[in-house]
XYZ file of C-alpha atoms in Angstrom:
409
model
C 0.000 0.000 0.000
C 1.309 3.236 -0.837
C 0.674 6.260 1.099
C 0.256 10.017 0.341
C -0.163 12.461 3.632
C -0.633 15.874 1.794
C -0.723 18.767 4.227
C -3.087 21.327 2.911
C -0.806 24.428 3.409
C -3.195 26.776 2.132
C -5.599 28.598 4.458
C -8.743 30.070 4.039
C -10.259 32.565 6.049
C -7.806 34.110 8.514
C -7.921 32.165 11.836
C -8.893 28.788 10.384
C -5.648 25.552 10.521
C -4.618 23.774 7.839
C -6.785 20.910 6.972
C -5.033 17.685 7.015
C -5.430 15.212 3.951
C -4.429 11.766 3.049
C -4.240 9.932 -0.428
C -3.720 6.204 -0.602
C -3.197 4.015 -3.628
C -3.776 0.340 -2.855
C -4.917 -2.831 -4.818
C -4.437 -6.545 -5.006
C -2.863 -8.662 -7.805
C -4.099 -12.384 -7.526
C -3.335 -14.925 -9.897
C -3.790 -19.036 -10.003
C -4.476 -22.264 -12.161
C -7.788 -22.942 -11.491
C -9.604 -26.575 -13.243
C -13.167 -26.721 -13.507
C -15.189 -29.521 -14.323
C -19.192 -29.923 -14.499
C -21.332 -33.019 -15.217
C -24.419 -34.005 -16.411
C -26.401 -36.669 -16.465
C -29.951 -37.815 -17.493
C -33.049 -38.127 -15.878
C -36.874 -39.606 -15.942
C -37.132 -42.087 -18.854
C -33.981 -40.804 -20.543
C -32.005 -43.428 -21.452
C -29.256 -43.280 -19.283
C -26.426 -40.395 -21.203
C -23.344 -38.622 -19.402
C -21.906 -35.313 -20.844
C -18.786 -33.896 -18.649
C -17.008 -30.574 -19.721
C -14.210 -29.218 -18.061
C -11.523 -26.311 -18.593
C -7.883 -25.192 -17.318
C -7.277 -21.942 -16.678
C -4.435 -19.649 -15.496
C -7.483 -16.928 -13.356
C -7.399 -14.092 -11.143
C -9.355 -13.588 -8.067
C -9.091 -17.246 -6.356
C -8.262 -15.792 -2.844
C -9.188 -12.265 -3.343
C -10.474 -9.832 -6.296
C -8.223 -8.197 -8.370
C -8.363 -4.761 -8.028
C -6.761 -1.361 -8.214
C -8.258 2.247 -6.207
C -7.559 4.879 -4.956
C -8.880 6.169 -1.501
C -8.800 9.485 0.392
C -9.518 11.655 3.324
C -9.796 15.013 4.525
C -10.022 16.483 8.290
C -12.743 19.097 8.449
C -12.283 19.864 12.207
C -14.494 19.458 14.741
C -14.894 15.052 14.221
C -16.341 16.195 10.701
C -14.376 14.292 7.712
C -14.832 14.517 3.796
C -13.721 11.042 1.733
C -13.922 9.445 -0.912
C -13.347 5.617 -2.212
C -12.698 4.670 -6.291
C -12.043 1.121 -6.995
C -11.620 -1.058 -10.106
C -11.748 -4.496 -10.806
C -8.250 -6.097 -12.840
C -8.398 -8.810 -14.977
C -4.633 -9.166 -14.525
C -4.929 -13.010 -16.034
C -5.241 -11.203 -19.167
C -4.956 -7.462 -18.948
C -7.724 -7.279 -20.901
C -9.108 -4.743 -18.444
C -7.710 -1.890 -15.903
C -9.202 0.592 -15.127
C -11.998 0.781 -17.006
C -14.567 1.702 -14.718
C -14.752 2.496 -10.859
C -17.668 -0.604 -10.487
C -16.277 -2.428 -7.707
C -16.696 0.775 -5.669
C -17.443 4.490 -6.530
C -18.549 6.596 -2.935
C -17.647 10.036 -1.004
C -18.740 10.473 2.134
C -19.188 12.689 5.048
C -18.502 11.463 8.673
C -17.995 12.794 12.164
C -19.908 11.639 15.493
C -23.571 11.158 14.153
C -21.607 8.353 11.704
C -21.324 8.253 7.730
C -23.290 9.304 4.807
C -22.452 7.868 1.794
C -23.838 8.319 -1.923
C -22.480 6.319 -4.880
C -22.033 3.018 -5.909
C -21.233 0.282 -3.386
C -22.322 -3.242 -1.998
C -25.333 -3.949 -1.081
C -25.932 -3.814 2.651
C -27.882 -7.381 2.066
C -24.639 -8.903 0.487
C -22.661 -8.555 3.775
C -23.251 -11.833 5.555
C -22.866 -13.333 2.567
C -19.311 -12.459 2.499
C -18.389 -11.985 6.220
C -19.491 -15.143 7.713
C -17.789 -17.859 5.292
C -14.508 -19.193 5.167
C -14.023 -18.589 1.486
C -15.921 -15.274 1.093
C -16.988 -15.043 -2.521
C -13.792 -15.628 -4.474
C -12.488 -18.977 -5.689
C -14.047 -22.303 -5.944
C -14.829 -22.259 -2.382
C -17.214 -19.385 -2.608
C -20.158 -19.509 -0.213
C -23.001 -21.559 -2.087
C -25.673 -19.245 -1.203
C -23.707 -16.152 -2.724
C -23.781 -17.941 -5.854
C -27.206 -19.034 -5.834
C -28.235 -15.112 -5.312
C -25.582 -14.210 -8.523
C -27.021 -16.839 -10.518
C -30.786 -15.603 -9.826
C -30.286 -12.032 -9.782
C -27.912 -11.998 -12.947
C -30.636 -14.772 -15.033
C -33.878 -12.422 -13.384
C -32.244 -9.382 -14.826
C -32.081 -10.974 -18.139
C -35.203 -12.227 -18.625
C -36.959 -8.797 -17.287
C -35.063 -6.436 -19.506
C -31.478 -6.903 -19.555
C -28.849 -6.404 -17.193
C -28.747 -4.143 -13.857
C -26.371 -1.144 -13.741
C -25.140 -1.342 -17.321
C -23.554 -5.083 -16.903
C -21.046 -4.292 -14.082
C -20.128 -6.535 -11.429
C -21.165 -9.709 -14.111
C -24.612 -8.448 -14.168
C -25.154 -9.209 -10.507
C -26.406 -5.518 -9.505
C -29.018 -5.305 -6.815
C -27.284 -8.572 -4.968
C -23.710 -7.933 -4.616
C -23.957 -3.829 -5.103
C -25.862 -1.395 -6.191
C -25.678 2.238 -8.176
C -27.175 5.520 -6.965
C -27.125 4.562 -3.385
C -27.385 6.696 -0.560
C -26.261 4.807 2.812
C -26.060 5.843 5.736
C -23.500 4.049 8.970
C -23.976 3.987 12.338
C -21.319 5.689 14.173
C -18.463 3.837 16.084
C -18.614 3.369 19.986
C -22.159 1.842 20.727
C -20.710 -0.605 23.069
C -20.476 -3.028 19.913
C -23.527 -2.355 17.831
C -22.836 -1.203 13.988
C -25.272 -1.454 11.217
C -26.310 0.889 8.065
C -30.044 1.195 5.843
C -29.279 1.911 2.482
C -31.378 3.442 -0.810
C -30.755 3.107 -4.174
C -32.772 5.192 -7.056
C -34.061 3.931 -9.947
C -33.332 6.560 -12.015
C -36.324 6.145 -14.109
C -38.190 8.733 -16.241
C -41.541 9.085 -15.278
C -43.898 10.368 -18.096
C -47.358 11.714 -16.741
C -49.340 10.016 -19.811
C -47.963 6.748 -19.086
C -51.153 5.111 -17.323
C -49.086 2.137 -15.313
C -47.099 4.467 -13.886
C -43.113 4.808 -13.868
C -41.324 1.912 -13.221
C -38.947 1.331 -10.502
C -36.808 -0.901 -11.733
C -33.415 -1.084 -10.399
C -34.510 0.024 -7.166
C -32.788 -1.529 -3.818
C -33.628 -1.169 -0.442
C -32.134 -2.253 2.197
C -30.328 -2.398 5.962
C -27.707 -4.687 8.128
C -27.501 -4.584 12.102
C -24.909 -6.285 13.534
C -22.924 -6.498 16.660
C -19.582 -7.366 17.780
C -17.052 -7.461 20.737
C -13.685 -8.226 18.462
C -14.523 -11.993 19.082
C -17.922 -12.993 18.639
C -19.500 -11.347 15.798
C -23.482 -11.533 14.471
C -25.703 -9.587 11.878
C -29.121 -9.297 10.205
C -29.435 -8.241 6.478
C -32.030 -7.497 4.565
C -32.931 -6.300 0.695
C -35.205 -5.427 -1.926
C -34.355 -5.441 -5.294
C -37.164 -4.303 -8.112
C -37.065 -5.896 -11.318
C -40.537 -4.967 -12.160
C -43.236 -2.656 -10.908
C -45.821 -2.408 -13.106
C -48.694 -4.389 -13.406
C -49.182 -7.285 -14.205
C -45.405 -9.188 -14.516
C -44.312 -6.659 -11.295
C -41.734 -8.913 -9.365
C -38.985 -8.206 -7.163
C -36.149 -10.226 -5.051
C -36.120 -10.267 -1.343
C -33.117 -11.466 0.599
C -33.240 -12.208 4.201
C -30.336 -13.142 6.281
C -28.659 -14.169 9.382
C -24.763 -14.775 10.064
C -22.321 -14.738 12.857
C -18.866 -16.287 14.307
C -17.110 -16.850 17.016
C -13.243 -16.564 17.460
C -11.535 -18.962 19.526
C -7.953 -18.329 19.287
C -7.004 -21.563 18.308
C -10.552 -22.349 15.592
C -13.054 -19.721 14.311
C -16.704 -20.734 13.150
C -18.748 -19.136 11.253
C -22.242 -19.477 10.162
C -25.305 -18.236 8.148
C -28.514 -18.755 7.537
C -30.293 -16.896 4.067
C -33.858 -16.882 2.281
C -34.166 -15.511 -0.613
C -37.659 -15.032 -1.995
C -38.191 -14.162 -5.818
C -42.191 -12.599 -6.118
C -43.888 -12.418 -8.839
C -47.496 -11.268 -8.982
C -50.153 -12.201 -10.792
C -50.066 -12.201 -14.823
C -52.800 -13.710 -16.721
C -51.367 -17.223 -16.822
C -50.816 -16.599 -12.871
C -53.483 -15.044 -11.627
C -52.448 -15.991 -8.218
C -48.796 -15.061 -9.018
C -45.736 -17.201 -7.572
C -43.374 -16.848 -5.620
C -39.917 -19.040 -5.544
C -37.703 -19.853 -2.559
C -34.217 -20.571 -1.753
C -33.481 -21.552 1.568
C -29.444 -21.953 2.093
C -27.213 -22.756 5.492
C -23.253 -22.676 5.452
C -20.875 -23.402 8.404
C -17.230 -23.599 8.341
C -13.991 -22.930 10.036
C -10.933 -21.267 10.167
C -7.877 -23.257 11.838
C -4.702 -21.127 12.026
C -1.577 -23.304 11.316
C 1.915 -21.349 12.061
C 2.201 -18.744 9.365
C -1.091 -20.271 7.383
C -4.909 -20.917 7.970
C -7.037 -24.189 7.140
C -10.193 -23.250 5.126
C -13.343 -25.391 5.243
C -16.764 -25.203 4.658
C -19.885 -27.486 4.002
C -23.326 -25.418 2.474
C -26.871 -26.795 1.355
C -29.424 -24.467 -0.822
C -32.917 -25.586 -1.215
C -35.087 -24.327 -4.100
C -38.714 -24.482 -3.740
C -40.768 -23.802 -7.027
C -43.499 -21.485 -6.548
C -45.859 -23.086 -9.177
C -46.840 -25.957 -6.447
C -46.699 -28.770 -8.561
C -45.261 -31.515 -7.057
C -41.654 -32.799 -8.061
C -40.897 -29.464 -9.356
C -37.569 -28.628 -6.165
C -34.144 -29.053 -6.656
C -31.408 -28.753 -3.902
C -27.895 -28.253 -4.540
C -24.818 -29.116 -1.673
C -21.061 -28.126 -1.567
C -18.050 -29.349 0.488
C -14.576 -26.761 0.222
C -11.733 -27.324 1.781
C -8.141 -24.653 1.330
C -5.242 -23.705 2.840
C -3.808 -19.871 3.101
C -0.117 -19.783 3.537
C 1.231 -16.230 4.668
C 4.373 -15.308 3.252
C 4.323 -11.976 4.909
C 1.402 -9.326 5.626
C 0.804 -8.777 1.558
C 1.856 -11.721 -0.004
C 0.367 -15.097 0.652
C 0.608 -18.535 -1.288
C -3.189 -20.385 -1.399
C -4.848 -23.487 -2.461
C -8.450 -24.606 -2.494
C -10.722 -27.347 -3.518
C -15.000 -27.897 -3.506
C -16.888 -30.270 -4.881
C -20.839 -29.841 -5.795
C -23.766 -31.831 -6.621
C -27.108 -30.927 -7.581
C -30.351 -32.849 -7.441
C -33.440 -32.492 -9.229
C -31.172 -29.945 -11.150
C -33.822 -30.228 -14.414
C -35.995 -27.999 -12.210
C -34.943 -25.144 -12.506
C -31.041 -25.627 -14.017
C -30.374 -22.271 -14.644
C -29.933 -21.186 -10.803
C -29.322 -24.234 -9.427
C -26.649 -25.386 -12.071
C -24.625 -24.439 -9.315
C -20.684 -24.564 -10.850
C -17.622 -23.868 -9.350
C -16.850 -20.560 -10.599
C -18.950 -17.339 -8.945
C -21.364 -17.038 -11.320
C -22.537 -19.834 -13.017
C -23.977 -18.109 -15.934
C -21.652 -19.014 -19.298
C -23.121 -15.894 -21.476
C -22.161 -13.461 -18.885
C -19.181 -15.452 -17.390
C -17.339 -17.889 -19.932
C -17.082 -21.609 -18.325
C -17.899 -24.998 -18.381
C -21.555 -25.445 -18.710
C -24.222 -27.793 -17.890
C -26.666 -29.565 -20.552
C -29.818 -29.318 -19.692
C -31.409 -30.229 -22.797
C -32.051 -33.573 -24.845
C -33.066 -35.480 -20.820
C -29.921 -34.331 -19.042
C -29.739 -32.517 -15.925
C -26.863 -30.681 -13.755
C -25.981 -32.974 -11.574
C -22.285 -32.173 -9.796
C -19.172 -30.216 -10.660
C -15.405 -30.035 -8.975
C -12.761 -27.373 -9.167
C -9.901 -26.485 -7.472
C -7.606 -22.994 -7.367
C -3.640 -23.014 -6.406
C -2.429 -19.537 -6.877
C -0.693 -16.605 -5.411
C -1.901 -13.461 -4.061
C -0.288 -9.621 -3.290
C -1.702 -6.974 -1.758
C -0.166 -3.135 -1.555
């Protein structure tokens, strides 16, 4: 990380001090072979057919993203404090991209004792337990199952209502993992623990007066997080809306609901969640009645620190439950990951990781529950080895593993 303190010599008004600033220029440079293979297999009264594709891949991101950003800050006086936070995402596998937009993270903020207020783009304040309270996070093969259920359905929801959230970035996964035009607001520090933010994201939608449905709202996200901590337990709520529709009939929108926590013991630290993720749709005229889809997941896992390293491992579930009622129409989907992190000083570190998947009932509904080992499982938006789900095959498992290196500054 390199570091800029830039005194602010000049002074305004006579009487006022110097405002202190600070510039920092930081990033991350991660780089691995990764192997991914997916298989499928038939099901019903298909006569009995395998398909397996698989790929080998020199990637970026298997222990954490890519990325390159610049972040600064600047003393007002009196607690008061002026920032601001650009990040982009690097494909450094390739170099096909640098920085070619802010999208992992575009804010300024204001901040003293009442806490922060922050507008631009950002994650979602839904997303955090996703990422917090697994072993893996979301990069890698190991990536928390649930986060990539919520990719895969908020990326394939996006499609099929209109295209893809926030102009494509973040793999089309806007709404789950972040969200543009956001105003958030943080609680301050020093409530004996307790942290949490609510967050608002416009639309930005024209609305025309002789439009009779009204203007539609989608892109919209709403949401909040309240957590609370004492350096070695750790447990939050999270909650979100995201609008893909609003107008009537076809209106539907994406609510995420979840609970995570840990608890360091020195020696092991577990960690936990629980998510439900409801997609509603009301009433069209084939669905009067309207439907609405659920996806119940659970992860635990550990972190075991071994001398200069730290054992990874995590077991998830997700549980899809169709909306249309019929019966045979679920599909569950469970992953095992194990890794290991080995520190070879505060920025550089040497990793290794490993999951295996499998899917049943994948026919159901294959396109979010074709769970594969990458973080989106979506081969238009995210080139990979992909499921058949055509001709009586199903998804039915998948394997990858990463072994790469990673360096932070």
């Amino acid at each position: 990380m390199k570091k800029l303190v830039l005194p602010l010599c000049a002074l305004a008004a006579a009487g006022t001090a110097p405002a202190q600033s600070s510039l920092t220029l930081f990033g991350v440079v991660d780089a691995g072979i990764s192997y991914y293979s997916v298989k499928s297999r038939s099901w019903g009264a298909t006569l009995p057919q395998e398909v397996t594709q698989s790929q080998k891949v020199l990637s970026n991101s298997g222990y954490n993203s890519s990325r390159i950003g610049f972040r600064g800050t600047e003393d007002l006086g009196g607690g008061l404090a002026a920032s601001f936070w650009l990040e982009a995402p690097v494909a450094n596998d390739s170099g096909a991209s640098g920085i070619a937009n802010f999208g992992r993270r575009s804010t300024v903020s204001l901040s003293g004792p009442f806490g922060e207020v922050r507008l631009g783009r950002d994650y979602t304040a839904s997303f955090w337990n996703d990422a917090v309270f697994d072993p893996f996070g979301v990069n890698g093969v190991g990536t928390n199952l649930v986060a990539v259920v919520n990719s895969n359905l908020a990326a394939s929801r996006a499609l099929a209502t209109g295209g893809l959230l926030g102009g494509g970035l973040s793999a089309g996964t806007d709404s789950y993992l972040r969200t543009s035009n956001a105003i958030s607001y943080f609680l301050p520090a020093g409530l004996a623990g307790v942290y949490g933010q609510v967050q608002y994201a416009f639309h930005e939608n024209t609305k025309v007066s002789s439009v009779p449905a009204g203007t539609s709202e989608r892109g919209r996200y709403v949401g909040g997080r309240l957590g609370w901590t004492d350096g070695k337990a750790d447990v939050a709520l999270g909650y979100g809306e995201s609008t893909l529709l609003s107008t009537l009939p076809n209106a539907e929108k994406i609510k995420s609901l979840n609970i995570g926590g840990s608890y360091d013991f020195g020696m092991v630290k577990i960690l936990g969640e629980w998510s439900r993720v409801r997609d509603v749709r009301d009433g069209t005229v084939a669905l009067p009645l309207g439907a609405t889809d659920r996806y119940d997941g659970l992860v635990a896992g550990v972190n075991v620190p071994v001398g200069p390293g730290v054992i990874r491992a995590s077991v998830a579930r997700v549980n899809f439950k169709n909306g249309n009622s019929l019966p045979d129409s679920d599909a569950s989907v469970n992953k095992l990951a194990l890794g290991y992190v080995h520190n070879l000083s505060k920025r550089t570190a040497l990793y290794a990781s490993v999951a295996r998947i499998r899917i049943r009932n994948g026919h159901n509904n294959p396109t979010v529950m074709g769970v594969t080992p990458l973080v989106l499982s979506l081969p238009a938006i995210l080139p990979q080895p992909a499921y058949v789900s055509t001709g009586g095959l199903e998804p039915r498992s998948s394997y990858g593993y990463d072994f790469g290196i990673r360096h932070a500054f």
